[in-house]
């Protein structure tokens, strides 16, 4: 597979990052730059974001279909940075972010998809899941929070749940920000060393870091078993923030474009009206 990619070819970027079958987490480099020049890639981002914003406007105007973006990553993987750098240009009236942490007692009393389903996007809207129902086959598996007999059935539930959403008009993209263990170390140390960022660090983050290989095995299986044409996974190299930003923006642009969004028909004869 040639490493170089045209940074303006958002379809080619999307195709390269989409997973069908083997997730290739070991083969896909976290520090990949596709041969892009940093300054050039950064300069391209505003135009891609403007295109995404125009497409969001159409999605909103059409008022029928919806887009769900699932963001998953290890700690310090850049979920918040992606939200900040890529999604802030969108019209806030049409986008929301739902974050999923440790389930509350009430949430634990229901099936694991209950809390998630309530936050899926409504007509014309985009919702980003900052963590998601995938935690129920990731952290739950790695930390042994449920027996294997329980979490191993969930891949099928998740596929069916997402199928329900896509059948009812929701486009789904699932993005794994693929960070290296070394880059995580650097970012965590930076957080600890910087007084303004120290609040982001929790000692518990080190427990997850110690389980890195188990998490990668869990991510690999989740991605391979649930990446389907209608709800694909994308593995985005995340060590370089400027690569990550252009890649995620390109995926969103390609996805929204492929929805062929249409403005609704105006009322008949409206073009002849003169407002006085
Ligand atoms: P983030 O790390 O996403 O910025 P937090 O620091 O609040 O946000 O961490 C959320 C935590 O919730 C993570 O450690 C994650 O593993 C945990 N979590 C999310 N979903 C579940 C779940 N279903 N069961 C157990 N833990 C979960």
CSV table of C-alpha atoms and ligand atoms in Angstrom, one decimal:
chain,number,residue,atom,x,y,z
A,1,UNK,CA,0.0,0.0,0.0
A,2,UNK,CA,1.6,3.3,-1.0
A,3,UNK,CA,2.1,5.5,2.0
A,4,UNK,CA,1.6,8.9,0.3
A,5,UNK,CA,-1.9,10.4,0.0
A,6,UNK,CA,-3.0,13.6,-1.6
A,7,UNK,CA,-4.0,15.8,1.3
A,8,UNK,CA,-6.8,17.4,-0.7
A,9,UNK,CA,-8.3,14.1,-1.8
A,10,UNK,CA,-10.8,13.6,1.1
A,11,UNK,CA,-12.3,10.5,-0.5
A,12,UNK,CA,-8.9,8.8,-0.8
A,13,UNK,CA,-8.1,9.7,2.8
A,14,UNK,CA,-11.4,8.3,4.0
A,15,UNK,CA,-11.0,5.1,1.9
A,16,UNK,CA,-7.5,4.5,3.3
A,17,UNK,CA,-8.6,4.8,6.9
A,18,UNK,CA,-11.9,2.8,6.7
A,19,UNK,CA,-11.6,-0.7,8.1
A,20,UNK,CA,-13.0,-3.7,6.4
A,21,UNK,CA,-12.0,-6.9,8.0
A,22,UNK,CA,-8.5,-6.7,9.6
A,23,UNK,CA,-8.2,-3.6,11.8
A,24,UNK,CA,-4.4,-3.7,11.3
A,25,UNK,CA,-3.7,-1.9,14.5
A,26,UNK,CA,-0.1,-3.3,14.6
A,27,UNK,CA,0.5,-2.4,10.9
A,28,UNK,CA,-1.0,1.1,10.9
A,29,UNK,CA,1.5,3.6,12.2
A,30,UNK,CA,0.2,6.0,14.9
A,31,UNK,CA,2.7,8.6,13.7
A,32,UNK,CA,1.7,8.2,10.1
A,33,UNK,CA,1.8,11.5,8.1
A,34,UNK,CA,1.0,10.2,4.6
A,35,UNK,CA,3.9,12.3,3.3
A,36,UNK,CA,2.0,15.6,4.1
A,37,UNK,CA,3.7,18.8,4.9
A,38,UNK,CA,2.6,20.1,8.3
A,39,UNK,CA,2.1,23.7,7.3
A,40,UNK,CA,0.3,22.8,4.1
A,41,UNK,CA,-2.0,20.3,5.9
A,42,UNK,CA,-2.8,22.9,8.5
A,43,UNK,CA,-3.6,25.4,5.9
A,44,UNK,CA,-6.1,23.0,4.2
A,45,UNK,CA,-8.1,22.4,7.3
A,46,UNK,CA,-10.3,25.6,7.3
A,47,UNK,CA,-11.6,24.9,3.7
A,48,UNK,CA,-12.5,21.3,4.6
A,49,UNK,CA,-14.2,22.5,7.7
A,50,UNK,CA,-16.1,25.1,5.7
A,51,UNK,CA,-17.3,22.4,3.4
A,52,UNK,CA,-18.4,20.3,6.4
A,53,UNK,CA,-20.2,23.3,7.8
A,54,UNK,CA,-22.1,23.8,4.5
A,55,UNK,CA,-23.1,20.1,4.4
A,56,UNK,CA,-24.3,20.4,8.0
A,57,UNK,CA,-26.5,23.2,6.9
A,58,UNK,CA,-28.1,21.0,4.3
A,59,UNK,CA,-28.5,18.1,6.8
A,60,UNK,CA,-30.3,20.6,9.1
A,61,UNK,CA,-32.4,22.0,6.3
A,62,UNK,CA,-33.4,18.6,4.9
A,63,UNK,CA,-34.5,17.8,8.5
A,64,UNK,CA,-34.9,14.1,7.9
A,65,UNK,CA,-31.6,12.2,8.2
A,66,UNK,CA,-29.0,12.4,11.0
A,67,UNK,CA,-25.3,11.7,11.6
A,68,UNK,CA,-23.8,9.9,14.6
A,69,UNK,CA,-20.1,10.2,15.1
A,70,UNK,CA,-18.6,7.8,17.6
A,71,UNK,CA,-15.2,8.9,19.0
A,72,UNK,CA,-13.1,6.3,20.9
A,73,UNK,CA,-9.5,6.6,22.1
A,74,UNK,CA,-7.2,5.7,25.0
A,75,UNK,CA,-6.6,8.4,27.6
A,76,UNK,CA,-4.9,11.5,26.1
A,77,UNK,CA,-5.8,10.1,22.6
A,78,UNK,CA,-7.2,13.5,21.6
A,79,UNK,CA,-10.9,13.1,21.8
A,80,UNK,CA,-11.3,16.6,23.3
A,81,UNK,CA,-8.8,18.1,20.9
A,82,UNK,CA,-10.7,16.7,18.0
A,83,UNK,CA,-13.9,18.1,19.2
A,84,UNK,CA,-12.2,21.5,19.7
A,85,UNK,CA,-10.3,21.6,16.5
A,86,UNK,CA,-12.7,20.0,14.1
A,87,UNK,CA,-16.2,20.4,15.3
A,88,UNK,CA,-16.3,23.9,16.7
A,89,UNK,CA,-16.9,25.5,13.3
A,90,UNK,CA,-20.3,23.8,13.0
A,91,UNK,CA,-23.6,25.5,13.8
A,92,UNK,CA,-24.1,24.7,17.5
A,93,UNK,CA,-27.9,24.6,16.9
A,94,UNK,CA,-27.4,21.3,14.9
A,95,UNK,CA,-24.7,19.5,16.9
A,96,UNK,CA,-24.5,18.0,20.3
A,97,UNK,CA,-21.9,16.0,22.2
A,98,UNK,CA,-22.8,13.2,24.5
A,99,UNK,CA,-20.0,11.9,26.9
A,100,UNK,CA,-20.2,8.5,28.5
A,101,UNK,CA,-18.4,7.9,31.7
A,102,UNK,CA,-18.7,5.3,34.4
A,103,UNK,CA,-22.4,4.3,34.4
A,104,UNK,CA,-24.5,5.7,37.3
A,105,UNK,CA,-26.5,3.4,39.5
A,106,UNK,CA,-29.6,4.1,37.5
A,107,UNK,CA,-27.8,3.4,34.2
A,108,UNK,CA,-26.4,0.1,35.6
A,109,UNK,CA,-29.9,-0.9,36.5
A,110,UNK,CA,-30.8,-1.0,32.8
A,111,UNK,CA,-29.3,-2.7,29.8
A,112,UNK,CA,-26.1,-1.1,28.6
A,113,UNK,CA,-27.6,0.4,25.4
A,114,UNK,CA,-30.4,2.2,27.3
A,115,UNK,CA,-28.3,5.3,28.2
A,116,UNK,CA,-26.8,5.5,24.8
A,117,UNK,CA,-30.0,5.2,22.7
A,118,UNK,CA,-31.5,8.3,24.4
A,119,UNK,CA,-28.7,10.4,23.0
A,120,UNK,CA,-28.8,9.4,19.4
A,121,UNK,CA,-29.3,12.3,17.0
A,122,UNK,CA,-32.7,13.5,16.0
A,123,UNK,CA,-33.7,14.6,12.5
A,124,UNK,CA,-31.3,17.0,10.8
A,125,UNK,CA,-28.8,16.8,13.6
A,126,UNK,CA,-25.3,15.6,14.3
A,127,UNK,CA,-24.4,13.9,17.6
A,128,UNK,CA,-20.8,13.0,18.6
A,129,UNK,CA,-20.4,10.3,21.2
A,130,UNK,CA,-17.3,11.1,23.4
A,131,UNK,CA,-16.9,7.4,24.4
A,132,UNK,CA,-19.8,5.2,23.7
A,133,UNK,CA,-21.5,1.8,23.9
A,134,UNK,CA,-18.2,0.4,22.8
A,135,UNK,CA,-16.9,0.9,26.3
A,136,UNK,CA,-19.1,-2.1,27.1
A,137,UNK,CA,-16.8,-4.3,25.1
A,138,UNK,CA,-13.6,-2.4,26.0
A,139,UNK,CA,-13.2,-1.3,29.6
A,140,UNK,CA,-15.8,-3.8,30.7
A,141,UNK,CA,-13.8,-6.6,29.0
A,142,UNK,CA,-10.3,-5.5,30.0
A,143,UNK,CA,-11.2,-4.7,33.6
A,144,UNK,CA,-13.4,-7.8,34.0
A,145,UNK,CA,-16.4,-5.8,35.0
A,146,UNK,CA,-18.7,-8.4,33.4
A,147,UNK,CA,-18.0,-12.1,32.6
A,148,UNK,CA,-16.9,-13.0,29.1
A,149,UNK,CA,-20.2,-14.8,28.5
A,150,UNK,CA,-21.9,-11.4,29.0
A,151,UNK,CA,-19.7,-9.0,27.0
A,152,UNK,CA,-19.0,-11.4,24.1
A,153,UNK,CA,-22.7,-11.4,23.2
A,154,UNK,CA,-22.6,-7.6,22.9
A,155,UNK,CA,-20.9,-7.4,19.4
A,156,UNK,CA,-24.1,-8.9,18.0
A,157,UNK,CA,-26.3,-6.5,20.0
A,158,UNK,CA,-24.2,-3.5,18.9
A,159,UNK,CA,-24.4,-4.5,15.2
A,160,UNK,CA,-28.1,-4.9,15.5
A,161,UNK,CA,-28.6,-1.6,17.4
A,162,UNK,CA,-26.5,0.3,14.8
A,163,UNK,CA,-28.5,-1.4,12.0
A,164,UNK,CA,-31.7,-0.2,13.6
A,165,UNK,CA,-30.3,3.4,13.6
A,166,UNK,CA,-29.1,3.2,10.0
A,167,UNK,CA,-32.3,1.7,8.8
A,168,UNK,CA,-34.1,4.6,10.4
A,169,UNK,CA,-32.0,7.2,8.6
A,170,UNK,CA,-28.9,7.7,10.8
A,171,UNK,CA,-25.5,7.7,9.1
A,172,UNK,CA,-22.8,6.3,11.4
A,173,UNK,CA,-19.1,6.8,11.5
A,174,UNK,CA,-16.9,5.4,14.2
A,175,UNK,CA,-13.5,6.8,14.7
A,176,UNK,CA,-10.7,5.3,16.7
A,177,UNK,CA,-7.9,7.8,17.4
A,178,UNK,CA,-4.9,5.5,17.2
A,179,UNK,CA,-2.3,6.8,19.6
A,180,UNK,CA,1.1,5.2,20.4
A,181,UNK,CA,2.0,4.2,23.9
A,182,UNK,CA,5.0,6.5,23.8
A,183,UNK,CA,3.0,9.5,22.7
A,184,UNK,CA,0.5,8.8,25.5
A,185,UNK,CA,3.4,8.8,28.0
A,186,UNK,CA,4.6,12.2,26.7
A,187,UNK,CA,1.1,13.7,26.8
A,188,UNK,CA,0.4,12.4,30.3
A,189,UNK,CA,3.7,13.7,31.5
A,190,UNK,CA,2.9,17.1,29.9
A,191,UNK,CA,-0.4,17.2,31.8
A,192,UNK,CA,1.2,16.4,35.1
A,193,UNK,CA,4.0,19.0,34.5
A,194,UNK,CA,1.7,21.8,33.4
A,195,UNK,CA,-0.4,23.5,36.2
A,196,UNK,CA,-3.2,24.4,33.8
A,197,UNK,CA,-3.6,20.8,32.6
A,198,UNK,CA,-2.9,18.9,35.8
A,199,UNK,CA,-6.7,18.6,36.5
A,200,UNK,CA,-7.1,16.4,33.4
A,201,UNK,CA,-4.8,13.7,34.9
A,202,UNK,CA,-6.3,11.0,37.2
A,203,UNK,CA,-4.0,8.4,38.8
A,204,UNK,CA,-6.5,5.8,37.6
A,205,UNK,CA,-5.4,6.6,34.0
A,206,UNK,CA,-2.1,4.8,34.8
A,207,UNK,CA,-4.1,1.6,35.5
A,208,UNK,CA,-5.5,1.7,32.0
A,209,UNK,CA,-2.1,2.5,30.6
A,210,UNK,CA,-0.7,-0.6,32.3
A,211,UNK,CA,-3.3,-2.6,30.5
A,212,UNK,CA,-2.4,-1.2,27.1
A,213,UNK,CA,-2.0,-4.5,25.3
A,214,UNK,CA,-5.3,-5.8,26.6
A,215,UNK,CA,-7.0,-2.6,25.4
A,216,UNK,CA,-5.5,-3.0,22.0
A,217,UNK,CA,-6.7,-6.6,21.7
A,218,UNK,CA,-10.2,-5.4,22.8
A,219,UNK,CA,-10.2,-2.5,20.3
A,220,UNK,CA,-9.0,-4.8,17.6
A,221,UNK,CA,-11.8,-7.3,18.1
A,222,UNK,CA,-14.5,-4.6,18.5
A,223,UNK,CA,-13.4,-2.9,15.3
A,224,UNK,CA,-13.1,-6.0,13.3
A,225,UNK,CA,-16.4,-7.4,14.4
A,226,UNK,CA,-18.5,-4.3,14.1
A,227,UNK,CA,-17.1,-2.4,11.1
A,228,UNK,CA,-19.7,-2.8,8.4
A,229,UNK,CA,-20.4,-0.8,5.2
A,230,UNK,CA,-23.3,1.1,6.8
A,231,UNK,CA,-21.5,1.8,10.1
A,232,UNK,CA,-17.8,1.7,9.4
A,233,UNK,CA,-14.8,2.1,11.7
A,234,UNK,CA,-12.0,4.4,10.8
A,235,UNK,CA,-8.5,4.1,12.4
A,236,UNK,CA,-7.0,7.6,12.4
A,237,UNK,CA,-3.3,8.1,13.2
A,238,UNK,CA,-3.4,10.3,16.3
A,239,UNK,CA,0.2,11.0,17.3
A,240,UNK,CA,0.3,14.1,15.2
A,241,UNK,CA,-2.6,16.4,15.9
A,242,UNK,CA,-2.5,18.1,12.5
A,243,UNK,CA,-2.8,14.7,10.7
A,244,UNK,CA,-5.6,13.7,13.0
A,245,UNK,CA,-7.5,16.9,12.4
A,246,UNK,CA,-7.3,16.8,8.6
A,247,UNK,CA,-8.1,13.0,8.6
A,248,UNK,CA,-11.2,13.4,10.8
A,249,UNK,CA,-12.4,16.4,8.8
A,250,UNK,CA,-12.0,14.5,5.6
A,251,UNK,CA,-14.0,11.6,6.9
A,252,UNK,CA,-16.8,13.8,7.9
A,253,UNK,CA,-16.8,15.6,4.6
A,254,UNK,CA,-16.9,12.4,2.6
A,255,UNK,CA,-19.6,10.9,4.8
A,256,UNK,CA,-21.9,13.9,4.5
A,257,UNK,CA,-21.3,14.3,0.8
A,258,UNK,CA,-22.2,10.6,0.2
A,259,UNK,CA,-25.6,11.3,1.9
A,260,UNK,CA,-26.5,13.4,-1.1
A,261,UNK,CA,-28.4,15.9,1.2
A,262,UNK,CA,-31.0,18.0,-0.4
A,263,UNK,CA,-32.6,21.3,0.5
A,264,UNK,CA,-36.4,20.9,0.9
A,265,UNK,CA,-38.6,22.1,-1.9
A,266,UNK,CA,-39.6,25.8,-1.2
A,267,UNK,CA,-43.3,26.6,-1.2
A,268,UNK,CA,-44.8,26.9,-4.6
A,269,UNK,CA,-44.5,30.4,-6.1
A,270,UNK,CA,-42.3,31.8,-3.4
A,271,UNK,CA,-39.8,33.1,-5.9
A,272,UNK,CA,-42.3,35.7,-7.1
A,273,UNK,CA,-42.9,37.2,-3.7
A,274,UNK,CA,-41.6,40.7,-3.1
A,275,UNK,CA,-41.3,41.6,0.6
A,276,UNK,CA,-42.5,45.1,1.2
B,1,LIG,P1,-12.6,11.0,29.4
B,1,LIG,O1,-11.4,10.1,29.8
B,1,LIG,O2,-13.4,10.4,28.2
B,1,LIG,O3,-12.2,12.4,29.1
B,1,LIG,P2,-13.5,10.7,32.0
B,1,LIG,O4,-12.2,11.1,32.6
B,1,LIG,O5,-14.8,11.1,32.7
B,1,LIG,O6,-13.6,11.1,30.5
B,1,LIG,O7,-13.5,9.1,31.9
B,1,LIG,C1,-14.5,8.3,31.6
B,1,LIG,C2,-14.3,7.0,32.2
B,1,LIG,O8,-15.5,6.2,32.2
B,1,LIG,C3,-13.3,6.2,31.4
B,1,LIG,O9,-12.3,5.7,32.3
B,1,LIG,C4,-14.1,5.0,30.9
B,1,LIG,O10,-13.3,3.8,30.8
B,1,LIG,C5,-15.2,4.9,31.9
B,1,LIG,N1,-16.4,4.3,31.3
B,1,LIG,C6,-17.1,4.7,30.2
B,1,LIG,N2,-18.1,3.8,29.9
B,1,LIG,C7,-18.0,2.8,30.9
B,1,LIG,C8,-18.8,1.6,31.1
B,1,LIG,N3,-19.8,1.3,30.4
B,1,LIG,N4,-18.4,0.9,32.2
B,1,LIG,C9,-17.4,1.2,33.0
B,1,LIG,N5,-16.6,2.3,32.8
B,1,LIG,C10,-16.9,3.1,31.7
